[in-house]
Structures are given as structure tokens and as C-alpha cells.
């Protein structure tokens, strides 16, 4: 079994180029933009070809130095989102290249590669090359087998994870393909196995190759190398680029230079963002070719997505196969976050259900963004998560798209909202003065009652029933209760019992939401 010396690193680079060149037509053929670059195979090949050329022009003393040269060349030559991510895989190996480069080193280095590659992307999306890389890192974590055995384990795990990508991203499932960038990563790991063991593995990777659809230019791919930038300024750069477009990556080579990549409509603004922080060079701008939307019929032609506060609520929606963006309490998602959520949806038509006024505004901004111009995006205004659930309750994928949107919008608008909050400070309301710690009840954002502290289980149930009685006085058949992070464990059960006694005709559904701002959220339909 071969050791990893400088010659082996060079052989691996050459093997990557050969494998990616052979697979390029097939990988380019399975692209589902914007899940992947418009030419993922070509971009990964371009990146590794440049890296291999950089190494060929150097005389490294050992494998560690060879990997560092290869990483610098990969970052400098990186093309497209997939090329940038691949460059970070190489950089991850180079960063940990010290001492004996054995199996334990490779396991640790792959874990680091996972970290730096994921860190370079503004918002990683499940079902892509990053998902497969993460699966590989987890599979080999702590492994102390021989170098070849760890490499083989990594390659086989990558192949297994590749086959799962359509289950993780609706756009891939719609097209019936695996992720293009992930397929390229499998080829790179297979090449490493071949160099280390002398026996290239031939894995059976199921690829449904589709002829490239008609494409038209609708935006631009802007890339450049950025020198002299302060590492602390990188989050600011990512945020500014995210406001211009999507597929944002800012990836370092470990030596102070960074590869910047963004898909956007404003070329000048993307370059100016780098000029304010450092020295851009090797600027490349190419038209971004976007395949026409996958034709409906026999698959998913539309998707409903949600953006909410509260991790538990997000998990509840994901369990129902709803793509969801979970936003930290009090925060608002960036345009990049919202565009990435839209990109997770399959089909031409996307309906967005935001769980608050602020989230609705963020969704509206993303729907009007140039990067989303090729999608039919409709935002149904919601001011509470209970309205999101009400809309989903009437969603029918078999109904005509317009009729389905109308039904969801009507259900959301017809849902009356109640809340219980704990007063954080003294305040004057329409129904009296609330002291810190008091339970405050609201109906459709209007304060209707104040229960003196403490916010015990008994007080909360009593206050919730008063709010519900007020709401049910106007009629209602279904009550939905979302318990927040601060709700005592027994509140939901006690409230259900009390509601059964006072309103046996009403159906109740109750869930944990993880909301931090409200103890209980209640909806009446």
C-alpha cells in the first residue's frame, strides 16, 4: 500500500483531472440549477486542472508541502460554486498535513475539510456536495485504520450518501437525478483510493443523465481572488454579497488569499464589495445560464415552503415534508437565506408561508429578487405560526395551483389569533397596567386581559381559557395551541382537559413550537 508522499499527491491530482474529464459530460448533464452550477463538471475539472498545473511547476519537499501547493492552486483556479467547494476540500487536507500522514491524519483532515468547505458557503443546502462531505467526515471520524482503508471507507460512504441526495432536496427528486457536485466529490475520493491502493475502485453510481435543457442568460457569475482582506471582515462581505444574489462563497487558501463567488445581476456591486475590503484580482464574469423550469407532469410542479421562528415548529413542518427555514427568535433571514429556501423547492411555482410580519416582509423581498425572477413565487401573508398551520391544513397538491393558493390564503386570514405572554416590564395597556411577570393575553394583537404574577400552570390555563372563550364566542370548530419554550410541561394537557369540559364541540390540536416570545399561541378556525 502506497504512502502519501509528494509524488503520490501529484498522482492524485492527475487522477482527479482524468476522472473529472471522463465524467464531465455526465456531471454537466445532471445539473439542476440553482441547486448546482450550470456546468458543475466543467468547473470542478477547471479547478483541479489549475491545481495540478500549479503543483507540476513546483518542487515540494514532501507531501505536506505538495498539498499546500495544490490547495493554493485549487483556490486560485476555482471556478463556479462547486469548484470553490472542491478547493476547500483540498485546503482542508493541506491545513492538517503535518507529522505522519497516516489513516488517522486523513480522518482528521476530512473532518477539517468538512468544516472549512461548509464555512465558505453562506447557507449550506441539504442534498448537495456539502451533505455528502459531512457524511464522509462523520463516517471516518476517529478512524485509526491504515491510510488506504480510511480512504476506501470515505469513498464508499460518499457513494452511499450520493444516492440519498434526491431524498434530501425536492428539486433533485423532481428531476430524478443525484447532486452533480457530490458526484464529482465521489470521483475525487475514488481517485485517492486508486493512488493509495493501486486498485482504482469501480463503484456503481446510478445517474439519470438528462440532456441539457434550453437555457437563457438571466444573471451573472462573478468570481475574483481577494487579497489583503482582514479575516474579521469576511462575514460582512458574505452578508453584502448575499444581498446581491445567491450561491455566495468566500473561501480562503490558508495563505491570506480568498476566492469570492456570487451569482447576481449587478456585476459592479459584487466587485465593489471586494474593493472596499481588499484587493480583487483575476476577476472573471460569465453569463449564468439558467435552464428553463422542469416541465410539470408526472412529478412535482409546485412546492409549499415555510419560514418560522422556533426550532420545534420547524421540525414539525419538516416531518410533513415541508422545506422550512428556521430563523432565530427576534431575527430576520437574509436574502441569501430566503433564496436558498426557494432553491430547495421543486417545480416552477413556490408558495411561501412566513410565520410573522417581519418574516413576511423578508419573504416578499426574496420573491422580488432578480435571482428568483424565473420562479413563480407567491407569499401568503401570515402574522402568526397558527396561520401557517391553518394554511397547510387546507393545502391540496391535487388542486389547481391558483385555487390552492386562494384556499390557503383564505384559511390563514380566517384564523383568529390569541397569545399569552409574560410581561417583561411595567406597561400601560387598554385593560390596565401590567407589572413585570404578569400574564398578558392578546387576541389579534390587542391586549384583552392581565393575570397577576406568578405565571404558574394554573394561572396560565385560566388565562388561556379566558382568551379562547373570547375567541370562540364568534364561533369556531378547530383550536390549535402552540406551546412556547417557557411553557410549563403540563399546560398543554391541562388546557386540553379544560377545553373538553367547556367546549366539547371543539377539536383541539396541540404542538410544541419552541417559540421564545410567547408562552402559548392559539388559533381558532
Short mmCIF file of C-alpha atoms in Angstrom, two decimals:
data_model
loop_
_atom_site.label_atom_id
_atom_site.label_comp_id
_atom_site.label_asym_id
_atom_site.label_seq_id
_atom_site.Cartn_x
_atom_site.Cartn_y
_atom_site.Cartn_z
CA UNK A 1 0.00 0.00 0.00
CA UNK A 2 1.44 3.35 -1.07
CA UNK A 3 2.41 6.06 1.42
CA UNK A 4 1.35 9.62 0.79
CA UNK A 5 4.46 11.39 -0.45
CA UNK A 6 4.83 14.32 -2.85
CA UNK A 7 4.72 12.01 -5.85
CA UNK A 8 1.50 10.42 -4.59
CA UNK A 9 -0.11 13.84 -4.17
CA UNK A 10 0.82 14.68 -7.75
CA UNK A 11 -0.57 11.34 -8.92
CA UNK A 12 -3.82 12.02 -7.03
CA UNK A 13 -4.15 15.45 -8.67
CA UNK A 14 -3.61 13.87 -12.09
CA UNK A 15 -6.13 11.15 -11.25
CA UNK A 16 -8.73 13.74 -10.27
CA UNK A 17 -8.24 15.55 -13.57
CA UNK A 18 -8.57 12.30 -15.52
CA UNK A 19 -11.70 11.18 -13.65
CA UNK A 20 -13.42 14.56 -13.84
CA UNK A 21 -12.58 14.88 -17.54
CA UNK A 22 -14.17 11.48 -18.19
CA UNK A 23 -17.26 12.32 -16.16
CA UNK A 24 -17.63 15.96 -17.19
CA UNK A 25 -20.37 15.43 -19.83
CA UNK A 26 -22.40 13.25 -17.47
CA UNK A 27 -21.99 15.58 -14.47
CA UNK A 28 -22.85 18.64 -16.55
CA UNK A 29 -25.87 16.73 -17.83
CA UNK A 30 -27.39 16.16 -14.38
CA UNK A 31 -27.25 19.78 -13.24
CA UNK A 32 -30.39 21.14 -11.65
CA UNK A 33 -29.74 24.86 -11.37
CA UNK A 34 -29.79 26.59 -8.92
CA UNK A 35 -29.01 23.51 -6.85
CA UNK A 36 -25.73 23.26 -8.78
CA UNK A 37 -23.66 25.36 -11.15
CA UNK A 38 -24.80 25.40 -14.75
CA UNK A 39 -21.59 23.45 -15.62
CA UNK A 40 -20.56 21.69 -12.42
CA UNK A 41 -18.39 19.04 -14.10
CA UNK A 42 -16.54 21.60 -16.19
CA UNK A 43 -16.00 23.87 -13.19
CA UNK A 44 -14.62 21.09 -10.99
CA UNK A 45 -12.37 19.93 -13.83
CA UNK A 46 -11.11 23.50 -14.41
CA UNK A 47 -10.35 23.85 -10.69
CA UNK A 48 -8.37 20.61 -10.39
CA UNK A 49 -6.58 21.17 -13.70
CA UNK A 50 -5.29 24.51 -12.43
CA UNK A 51 -4.31 22.98 -9.11
CA UNK A 52 -2.44 20.13 -10.81
CA UNK A 53 -0.61 22.62 -13.06
CA UNK A 54 0.43 24.67 -10.01
CA UNK A 55 1.85 21.54 -8.38
CA UNK A 56 3.62 20.47 -11.57
CA UNK A 57 5.50 23.77 -11.61
CA UNK A 58 6.74 23.35 -8.03
CA UNK A 59 9.31 21.10 -6.35
CA UNK A 60 7.74 20.30 -2.95
CA UNK A 61 9.96 18.63 -0.37
CA UNK A 62 7.25 16.36 0.99
CA UNK A 63 3.53 15.52 0.87
CA UNK A 64 2.58 18.28 3.30
CA UNK A 65 4.17 20.94 1.12
CA UNK A 66 2.69 19.34 -2.01
CA UNK A 67 -0.81 19.50 -0.53
CA UNK A 68 -0.36 23.17 0.38
CA UNK A 69 0.76 24.00 -3.18
CA UNK A 70 -2.21 22.03 -4.54
CA UNK A 71 -4.59 23.92 -2.24
CA UNK A 72 -3.26 27.31 -3.33
CA UNK A 73 -3.61 26.30 -6.95
CA UNK A 74 -7.15 25.00 -6.40
CA UNK A 75 -8.32 28.22 -4.73
CA UNK A 76 -6.65 30.38 -7.39
CA UNK A 77 -8.22 28.33 -10.20
CA UNK A 78 -11.56 27.68 -8.54
CA UNK A 79 -14.45 28.17 -10.94
CA UNK A 80 -18.11 28.09 -10.01
CA UNK A 81 -19.65 27.25 -6.66
CA UNK A 82 -18.66 23.58 -6.98
CA UNK A 83 -15.07 24.49 -7.83
CA UNK A 84 -14.77 26.73 -4.78
CA UNK A 85 -16.12 23.99 -2.51
CA UNK A 86 -13.75 21.44 -4.05
CA UNK A 87 -10.84 23.82 -3.44
CA UNK A 88 -11.78 23.88 0.23
CA UNK A 89 -11.72 20.09 0.39
CA UNK A 90 -8.12 20.19 -0.80
CA UNK A 91 -7.35 23.05 1.57
CA UNK A 92 -8.82 21.05 4.47
CA UNK A 93 -6.37 18.22 3.79
CA UNK A 94 -3.47 20.66 3.47
CA UNK A 95 -4.26 22.51 6.70
CA UNK A 96 -3.86 19.31 8.72
CA UNK A 97 -0.83 17.99 6.81
CA UNK A 98 1.88 17.66 9.46
CA UNK A 99 3.64 14.75 11.05
CA UNK A 100 2.89 11.27 9.74
CA UNK A 101 0.20 11.36 7.06
CA UNK A 102 -1.50 8.11 8.02
CA UNK A 103 -5.10 6.96 8.29
CA UNK A 104 -5.72 8.92 11.47
CA UNK A 105 -4.47 12.05 9.70
CA UNK A 106 -6.81 11.51 6.74
CA UNK A 107 -9.79 11.01 9.06
CA UNK A 108 -8.99 14.24 10.91
CA UNK A 109 -8.24 16.13 7.69
CA UNK A 110 -11.57 15.12 6.12
CA UNK A 111 -13.33 16.43 9.21
CA UNK A 112 -11.50 19.73 8.86
CA UNK A 113 -12.30 19.81 5.13
CA UNK A 114 -15.97 19.48 6.04
CA UNK A 115 -15.67 22.46 8.39
CA UNK A 116 -13.86 24.84 6.04
CA UNK A 117 -15.97 23.93 3.00
CA UNK A 118 -19.20 24.43 4.92
CA UNK A 119 -17.87 27.65 6.44
CA UNK A 120 -17.17 29.07 2.99
CA UNK A 121 -20.85 28.86 1.96
CA UNK A 122 -23.34 31.43 3.23
CA UNK A 123 -26.17 28.93 3.64
CA UNK A 124 -25.47 25.23 3.03
CA UNK A 125 -28.33 23.31 1.42
CA UNK A 126 -29.16 19.70 2.26
CA UNK A 127 -28.69 17.18 -0.53
CA UNK A 128 -25.61 18.78 -2.08
CA UNK A 129 -21.85 18.15 -2.15
CA UNK A 130 -21.61 19.58 1.38
CA UNK A 131 -24.08 16.99 2.69
CA UNK A 132 -22.03 14.18 1.18
CA UNK A 133 -18.77 15.64 2.54
CA UNK A 134 -20.33 15.88 6.01
CA UNK A 135 -21.44 12.23 5.82
CA UNK A 136 -17.88 11.24 4.91
CA UNK A 137 -16.41 13.22 7.81
CA UNK A 138 -18.78 11.55 10.27
CA UNK A 139 -18.09 8.07 8.88
CA UNK A 140 -14.31 8.27 9.30
CA UNK A 141 -14.20 10.35 12.49
CA UNK A 142 -11.70 8.82 14.92
CA UNK A 143 -10.73 6.04 12.49
CA UNK A 144 -7.15 4.83 13.00
CA UNK A 145 -7.04 2.24 10.23
CA UNK A 146 -4.41 2.35 7.51
CA UNK A 147 -4.36 5.26 5.08
CA UNK A 148 -5.78 3.19 2.23
CA UNK A 149 -8.53 1.71 4.40
CA UNK A 150 -9.69 5.14 5.59
CA UNK A 151 -9.67 6.43 2.01
CA UNK A 152 -11.72 3.44 0.84
CA UNK A 153 -14.20 3.90 3.69
CA UNK A 154 -14.55 7.59 2.80
CA UNK A 155 -15.15 6.83 -0.89
CA UNK A 156 -17.77 4.18 -0.17
CA UNK A 157 -19.61 6.44 2.30
CA UNK A 158 -19.58 9.24 -0.27
CA UNK A 159 -21.14 6.93 -2.86
CA UNK A 160 -23.82 5.86 -0.40
CA UNK A 161 -24.58 9.46 0.60
CA UNK A 162 -24.68 10.46 -3.08
CA UNK A 163 -27.58 8.10 -3.72
CA UNK A 164 -29.52 9.72 -0.85
CA UNK A 165 -29.30 13.28 -2.22
CA UNK A 166 -32.60 13.12 -4.17
CA UNK A 167 -34.38 12.28 -0.91
CA UNK A 168 -32.99 15.43 0.71
CA UNK A 169 -33.71 18.02 -1.97
CA UNK A 170 -37.05 18.17 -3.83
CA UNK A 171 -35.52 19.75 -6.94
CA UNK A 172 -33.30 16.67 -7.38
CA UNK A 173 -36.20 14.31 -6.76
CA UNK A 174 -38.25 16.20 -9.35
CA UNK A 175 -35.52 15.83 -11.98
CA UNK A 176 -34.73 12.24 -11.00
CA UNK A 177 -31.00 12.87 -10.53
CA UNK A 178 -28.35 12.89 -7.84
CA UNK A 179 -26.42 16.05 -6.96
CA UNK A 180 -23.86 16.94 -9.62
CA UNK A 181 -21.21 18.39 -7.29
CA UNK A 182 -21.50 15.41 -4.96
CA UNK A 183 -20.88 13.08 -7.92
CA UNK A 184 -17.68 15.00 -8.62
CA UNK A 185 -16.58 14.61 -5.00
CA UNK A 186 -17.06 10.83 -5.25
CA UNK A 187 -14.76 10.83 -8.29
CA UNK A 188 -12.10 12.76 -6.36
CA UNK A 189 -12.22 10.30 -3.44
CA UNK A 190 -12.19 7.33 -5.82
CA UNK A 191 -9.03 8.74 -7.40
CA UNK A 192 -7.40 8.97 -3.95
CA UNK A 193 -8.22 5.31 -3.29
CA UNK A 194 -6.66 4.36 -6.62
CA UNK A 195 -3.41 6.17 -5.82
CA UNK A 196 -3.11 4.75 -2.30
CA UNK A 197 -4.12 1.15 -3.01
CA UNK A 198 -3.05 0.74 -6.61
CA UNK A 199 -6.50 -0.64 -7.42
CA UNK A 200 -8.98 2.02 -8.58
CA UNK A 201 -12.44 1.18 -7.30
CA UNK A 202 -15.30 0.95 -9.75
CA UNK A 203 -18.43 1.89 -7.85
CA UNK A 204 -21.86 1.65 -9.42
CA UNK A 205 -23.24 5.18 -9.20
CA UNK A 206 -26.78 5.43 -10.51
CA UNK A 207 -27.00 8.60 -12.59
CA UNK A 208 -30.02 9.62 -14.57
CA UNK A 209 -28.43 11.82 -17.21
CA UNK A 210 -30.74 14.38 -18.76
CA UNK A 211 -29.97 16.31 -21.90
CA UNK A 212 -29.19 19.91 -21.05
CA UNK A 213 -32.40 21.92 -21.44
CA UNK A 214 -32.68 25.14 -23.36
CA UNK A 215 -31.07 27.91 -21.35
CA UNK A 216 -31.08 31.65 -21.31
CA UNK A 217 -28.89 34.21 -19.57
CA UNK A 218 -30.63 35.79 -16.64
CA UNK A 219 -27.80 36.75 -14.28
CA UNK A 220 -24.04 36.68 -13.95
CA UNK A 221 -21.46 34.55 -12.22
CA UNK A 222 -18.86 36.85 -10.66
CA UNK A 223 -15.60 35.45 -9.30
CA UNK A 224 -12.33 37.00 -8.18
CA UNK A 225 -9.43 36.44 -5.84
CA UNK A 226 -9.30 38.86 -2.93
CA UNK A 227 -6.00 39.71 -1.21
CA UNK A 228 -5.26 41.85 1.83
CA UNK A 229 -8.60 41.34 3.49
CA UNK A 230 -9.00 41.17 7.26
CA UNK A 231 -10.48 37.80 8.29
CA UNK A 232 -12.84 39.63 10.64
CA UNK A 233 -14.37 41.41 7.63
CA UNK A 234 -15.37 38.21 5.82
CA UNK A 235 -18.84 37.91 7.45
CA UNK A 236 -19.56 41.48 6.32
CA UNK A 237 -18.52 40.60 2.77
CA UNK A 238 -20.68 37.46 2.74
CA UNK A 239 -23.66 39.44 4.02
CA UNK A 240 -23.24 42.17 1.39
CA UNK A 241 -22.89 39.65 -1.42
CA UNK A 242 -25.91 37.75 -0.12
CA UNK A 243 -27.95 40.89 -0.58
CA UNK A 244 -26.96 40.94 -4.25
CA UNK A 245 -27.59 37.32 -5.19
CA UNK A 246 -27.14 33.69 -4.21
CA UNK A 247 -24.55 30.88 -4.28
CA UNK A 248 -22.22 33.06 -2.21
CA UNK A 249 -18.88 31.54 -1.21
CA UNK A 250 -15.81 33.20 0.25
CA UNK A 251 -13.07 30.60 0.54
CA UNK A 252 -9.50 31.01 1.80
CA UNK A 253 -6.38 29.18 0.66
CA UNK A 254 -4.75 29.24 4.08
CA UNK A 255 -2.17 31.80 2.92
CA UNK A 256 -4.20 35.01 3.05
CA UNK A 257 -5.94 34.92 -0.33
CA UNK A 258 -9.67 34.25 -0.75
CA UNK A 259 -11.76 33.10 -3.71
CA UNK A 260 -15.02 35.06 -3.92
CA UNK A 261 -18.02 33.71 -5.84
CA UNK A 262 -21.58 35.00 -6.30
CA UNK A 263 -24.47 34.66 -8.76
CA UNK A 264 -26.05 38.09 -9.16
CA UNK A 265 -27.47 40.65 -11.58
CA UNK A 266 -25.23 43.58 -10.54
CA UNK A 267 -21.63 42.86 -11.58
CA UNK A 268 -20.25 46.20 -10.44
CA UNK A 269 -21.72 45.95 -6.95
CA UNK A 270 -20.24 42.46 -6.48
CA UNK A 271 -16.76 43.71 -7.38
CA UNK A 272 -17.11 46.90 -5.33
CA UNK A 273 -17.96 44.78 -2.28
CA UNK A 274 -14.48 43.29 -2.53
CA UNK A 275 -12.79 46.61 -3.32
CA UNK A 276 -13.94 48.11 -0.02
CA UNK A 277 -12.20 45.35 1.94
CA UNK A 278 -9.17 44.27 -0.07
CA UNK A 279 -7.54 43.95 -3.50
CA UNK A 280 -9.53 41.96 -6.07
CA UNK A 281 -7.58 40.29 -8.89
CA UNK A 282 -8.19 37.69 -11.60
CA UNK A 283 -11.78 38.91 -11.95
CA UNK A 284 -13.96 36.61 -14.06
CA UNK A 285 -17.51 37.35 -15.14
CA UNK A 286 -19.60 34.89 -17.13
CA UNK A 287 -23.27 34.80 -18.11
CA UNK A 288 -25.21 32.49 -15.84
CA UNK A 289 -27.22 30.12 -17.96
CA UNK A 290 -30.37 29.04 -16.21
CA UNK A 291 -32.20 26.01 -17.60
CA UNK A 292 -35.86 26.57 -18.25
CA UNK A 293 -38.03 25.18 -15.45
CA UNK A 294 -38.66 21.47 -15.42
CA UNK A 295 -41.92 20.79 -17.17
CA UNK A 296 -44.81 19.75 -14.93
CA UNK A 297 -46.33 16.34 -15.33
CA UNK A 298 -45.59 13.10 -13.58
CA UNK A 299 -43.77 14.89 -10.76
CA UNK A 300 -43.76 17.91 -8.52
CA UNK A 301 -44.73 21.11 -10.34
CA UNK A 302 -45.12 23.24 -7.22
CA UNK A 303 -43.95 23.30 -3.63
CA UNK A 304 -45.04 24.93 -0.39
CA UNK A 305 -42.23 26.20 1.87
CA UNK A 306 -42.29 27.89 5.27
CA UNK A 307 -40.11 30.29 7.25
CA UNK A 308 -40.71 30.36 11.01
CA UNK A 309 -39.24 31.12 14.40
CA UNK A 310 -38.78 28.17 16.77
CA UNK A 311 -36.79 25.01 16.18
CA UNK A 312 -39.51 22.63 17.39
CA UNK A 313 -42.04 24.15 14.99
CA UNK A 314 -39.55 23.88 12.14
CA UNK A 315 -39.02 20.18 12.90
CA UNK A 316 -42.78 19.66 12.96
CA UNK A 317 -43.07 21.12 9.46
CA UNK A 318 -40.07 19.15 8.16
CA UNK A 319 -41.74 15.97 9.39
CA UNK A 320 -44.57 16.84 6.99
CA UNK A 321 -42.03 17.15 4.14
CA UNK A 322 -42.29 20.95 4.06
CA UNK A 323 -38.98 22.70 3.22
CA UNK A 324 -38.55 25.15 6.08
CA UNK A 325 -36.16 27.86 7.20
CA UNK A 326 -35.84 28.16 10.98
CA UNK A 327 -34.89 31.72 11.97
CA UNK A 328 -33.52 32.58 15.44
CA UNK A 329 -36.04 34.32 17.69
CA UNK A 330 -36.12 38.03 17.01
CA UNK A 331 -34.05 37.71 13.85
CA UNK A 332 -34.92 38.08 10.19
CA UNK A 333 -33.49 35.95 7.39
CA UNK A 334 -31.09 37.40 4.84
CA UNK A 335 -31.97 37.46 1.16
CA UNK A 336 -29.45 34.64 0.69
CA UNK A 337 -31.24 32.54 3.30
CA UNK A 338 -34.59 33.10 1.62
CA UNK A 339 -33.25 32.46 -1.89
CA UNK A 340 -31.66 29.23 -0.65
CA UNK A 341 -35.02 28.16 0.80
CA UNK A 342 -36.69 28.84 -2.54
CA UNK A 343 -33.96 26.84 -4.26
CA UNK A 344 -34.82 23.81 -2.11
CA UNK A 345 -38.29 23.78 -3.67
CA UNK A 346 -39.06 21.76 -6.77
CA UNK A 347 -41.17 22.98 -9.65
CA UNK A 348 -41.94 26.33 -11.19
CA UNK A 349 -44.44 27.53 -8.57
CA UNK A 350 -43.44 28.12 -4.94
CA UNK A 351 -45.85 29.20 -2.20
CA UNK A 352 -44.18 30.74 0.86
CA UNK A 353 -45.80 30.67 4.31
CA UNK A 354 -43.98 33.07 6.69
CA UNK A 355 -44.80 32.90 10.41
CA UNK A 356 -44.74 36.61 11.32
CA UNK A 357 -45.00 40.13 9.92
CA UNK A 358 -41.21 40.50 9.77
CA UNK A 359 -40.80 37.12 8.10
CA UNK A 360 -43.49 38.05 5.57
CA UNK A 361 -41.51 41.18 4.66
CA UNK A 362 -38.33 39.11 4.22
CA UNK A 363 -40.18 36.62 2.03
CA UNK A 364 -41.60 39.44 -0.11
CA UNK A 365 -38.10 40.85 -0.61
CA UNK A 366 -36.77 37.47 -1.75
CA UNK A 367 -39.74 36.87 -4.06
CA UNK A 368 -38.95 40.12 -5.87
CA UNK A 369 -35.21 39.45 -6.10
CA UNK A 370 -33.63 39.15 -9.55
CA UNK A 371 -32.27 35.69 -8.74
CA UNK A 372 -35.82 34.41 -8.17
CA UNK A 373 -37.20 36.03 -11.31
CA UNK A 374 -37.51 32.72 -13.15
CA UNK A 375 -39.78 31.23 -10.46
CA UNK A 376 -43.45 31.89 -9.80
CA UNK A 377 -43.20 32.80 -6.09
CA UNK A 378 -46.33 33.68 -4.09
CA UNK A 379 -46.10 34.82 -0.47
CA UNK A 380 -49.21 34.26 1.67
CA UNK A 381 -49.12 36.93 4.40
CA UNK A 382 -49.22 35.38 7.87
CA UNK A 383 -48.69 37.13 11.19
CA UNK A 384 -48.54 34.03 13.37
CA UNK A 385 -47.42 30.39 13.10
CA UNK A 386 -51.01 29.27 13.76
CA UNK A 387 -51.95 30.84 10.43
CA UNK A 388 -49.14 28.87 8.75
CA UNK A 389 -50.58 25.65 10.17
CA UNK A 390 -54.10 26.66 9.13
CA UNK A 391 -52.95 27.23 5.56
CA UNK A 392 -51.13 23.90 5.45
CA UNK A 393 -54.22 22.13 6.78
CA UNK A 394 -56.14 23.01 3.61
CA UNK A 395 -53.24 22.62 1.18
CA UNK A 396 -54.12 20.12 -1.56
CA UNK A 397 -51.44 19.27 -4.12
CA UNK A 398 -54.11 17.79 -6.39
CA UNK A 399 -55.97 21.09 -6.65
CA UNK A 400 -55.24 23.68 -9.35
CA UNK A 401 -52.36 25.91 -8.29
CA UNK A 402 -54.34 29.16 -8.17
CA UNK A 403 -57.23 27.53 -6.33
CA UNK A 404 -54.85 26.01 -3.80
CA UNK A 405 -53.17 29.36 -3.11
CA UNK A 406 -56.54 31.03 -2.65
CA UNK A 407 -57.70 28.30 -0.26
CA UNK A 408 -54.52 28.60 1.84
CA UNK A 409 -54.72 32.40 1.90
CA UNK A 410 -58.37 32.30 2.98
CA UNK A 411 -57.65 29.76 5.73
CA UNK A 412 -54.78 31.87 7.07
CA UNK A 413 -56.81 35.09 7.01
CA UNK A 414 -59.82 33.45 8.69
CA UNK A 415 -57.78 32.13 11.63
CA UNK A 416 -58.22 34.27 14.75
CA UNK A 417 -55.11 34.53 16.88
CA UNK A 418 -54.60 34.50 20.61
CA UNK A 419 -51.42 34.73 22.66
CA UNK A 420 -50.21 34.53 26.23
CA UNK A 421 -47.05 36.46 27.01
CA UNK A 422 -45.15 37.20 30.20
CA UNK A 423 -44.71 40.95 30.75
CA UNK A 424 -41.01 41.83 30.84
CA UNK A 425 -41.52 45.30 32.34
CA UNK A 426 -44.23 47.57 33.64
CA UNK A 427 -46.52 48.86 30.89
CA UNK A 428 -49.89 50.52 30.41
CA UNK A 429 -52.44 48.68 28.25
CA UNK A 430 -56.05 49.19 27.19
CA UNK A 431 -57.22 46.92 30.02
CA UNK A 432 -54.98 48.27 32.77
CA UNK A 433 -51.41 48.36 33.99
CA UNK A 434 -49.26 45.24 33.63
CA UNK A 435 -46.38 44.60 36.00
CA UNK A 436 -43.24 42.63 35.21
CA UNK A 437 -44.06 38.90 35.47
CA UNK A 438 -47.81 39.29 34.82
CA UNK A 439 -49.54 37.08 32.26
CA UNK A 440 -50.80 39.19 29.35
CA UNK A 441 -53.45 37.80 27.00
CA UNK A 442 -53.91 39.12 23.46
CA UNK A 443 -56.44 38.48 20.69
CA UNK A 444 -55.37 39.56 17.21
CA UNK A 445 -52.57 41.68 18.75
CA UNK A 446 -54.91 43.52 21.14
CA UNK A 447 -54.42 43.10 24.91
CA UNK A 448 -57.64 41.68 26.39
CA UNK A 449 -56.61 40.55 29.88
CA UNK A 450 -53.92 40.72 32.52
CA UNK A 451 -53.46 37.95 35.10
CA UNK A 452 -51.25 38.87 38.08
CA UNK A 453 -47.95 37.04 38.56
CA UNK A 454 -46.76 34.38 39.04
CA UNK A 455 -47.14 32.65 35.67
CA UNK A 456 -47.97 29.30 37.22
CA UNK A 457 -49.52 26.40 35.35
CA UNK A 458 -52.90 27.14 36.96
CA UNK A 459 -52.76 30.84 36.09
CA UNK A 460 -51.70 30.14 32.52
CA UNK A 461 -54.52 27.63 31.93
CA UNK A 462 -57.08 30.05 33.40
CA UNK A 463 -55.81 32.92 31.27
CA UNK A 464 -55.71 30.75 28.13
CA UNK A 465 -59.35 29.67 28.67
CA UNK A 466 -60.44 33.31 29.02
CA UNK A 467 -58.71 34.14 25.73
CA UNK A 468 -60.18 31.09 23.99
CA UNK A 469 -63.70 31.77 25.32
CA UNK A 470 -63.49 35.25 23.90
CA UNK A 471 -62.37 33.92 20.52
CA UNK A 472 -64.89 31.06 20.43
CA UNK A 473 -67.76 33.43 21.20
CA UNK A 474 -67.67 34.29 17.49
CA UNK A 475 -67.73 30.61 16.51
CA UNK A 476 -65.09 28.07 15.69
CA UNK A 477 -64.58 24.35 15.18
CA UNK A 478 -60.82 23.83 15.47
CA UNK A 479 -58.41 25.17 18.08
CA UNK A 480 -54.66 24.96 17.57
CA UNK A 481 -52.31 25.55 20.52
CA UNK A 482 -48.55 26.01 20.19
CA UNK A 483 -46.67 25.91 23.48
CA UNK A 484 -43.58 28.09 23.69
CA UNK A 485 -40.20 27.34 25.20
CA UNK A 486 -41.22 28.90 28.56
CA UNK A 487 -44.50 26.96 28.90
CA UNK A 488 -44.63 24.56 31.90
CA UNK A 489 -44.75 20.93 30.72
CA UNK A 490 -48.29 20.28 31.95
CA UNK A 491 -50.00 23.36 30.48
CA UNK A 492 -50.98 21.81 27.15
CA UNK A 493 -52.57 18.77 28.84
CA UNK A 494 -54.44 20.82 31.43
CA UNK A 495 -55.70 23.21 28.79
CA UNK A 496 -56.95 20.29 26.66
CA UNK A 497 -58.90 18.89 29.63
CA UNK A 498 -60.46 22.25 30.45
CA UNK A 499 -61.39 22.93 26.83
CA UNK A 500 -63.00 19.49 26.61
CA UNK A 501 -65.21 20.36 29.58
CA UNK A 502 -66.26 23.85 28.47
CA UNK A 503 -66.31 23.31 24.68
CA UNK A 504 -66.78 19.61 23.89
CA UNK A 505 -67.82 20.51 20.34
CA UNK A 506 -64.36 21.92 19.52
CA UNK A 507 -61.48 19.86 18.12
CA UNK A 508 -58.05 20.63 19.63
CA UNK A 509 -54.58 20.07 18.20
CA UNK A 510 -51.54 20.93 20.30
CA UNK A 511 -47.83 21.10 19.45
CA UNK A 512 -44.57 22.31 20.96
CA UNK A 513 -43.20 25.26 18.98
CA UNK A 514 -40.03 26.35 20.75
CA UNK A 515 -41.15 29.99 20.46
CA UNK A 516 -39.36 32.27 22.92
CA UNK A 517 -41.58 35.34 22.75
CA UNK A 518 -44.95 33.75 23.62
CA UNK A 519 -45.80 31.15 26.26
CA UNK A 520 -48.83 30.00 24.28
CA UNK A 521 -50.01 30.73 20.74
CA UNK A 522 -53.64 29.87 19.99
CA UNK A 523 -55.57 29.79 16.75
CA UNK A 524 -59.31 29.35 16.18
CA UNK A 525 -60.68 28.31 12.80
#
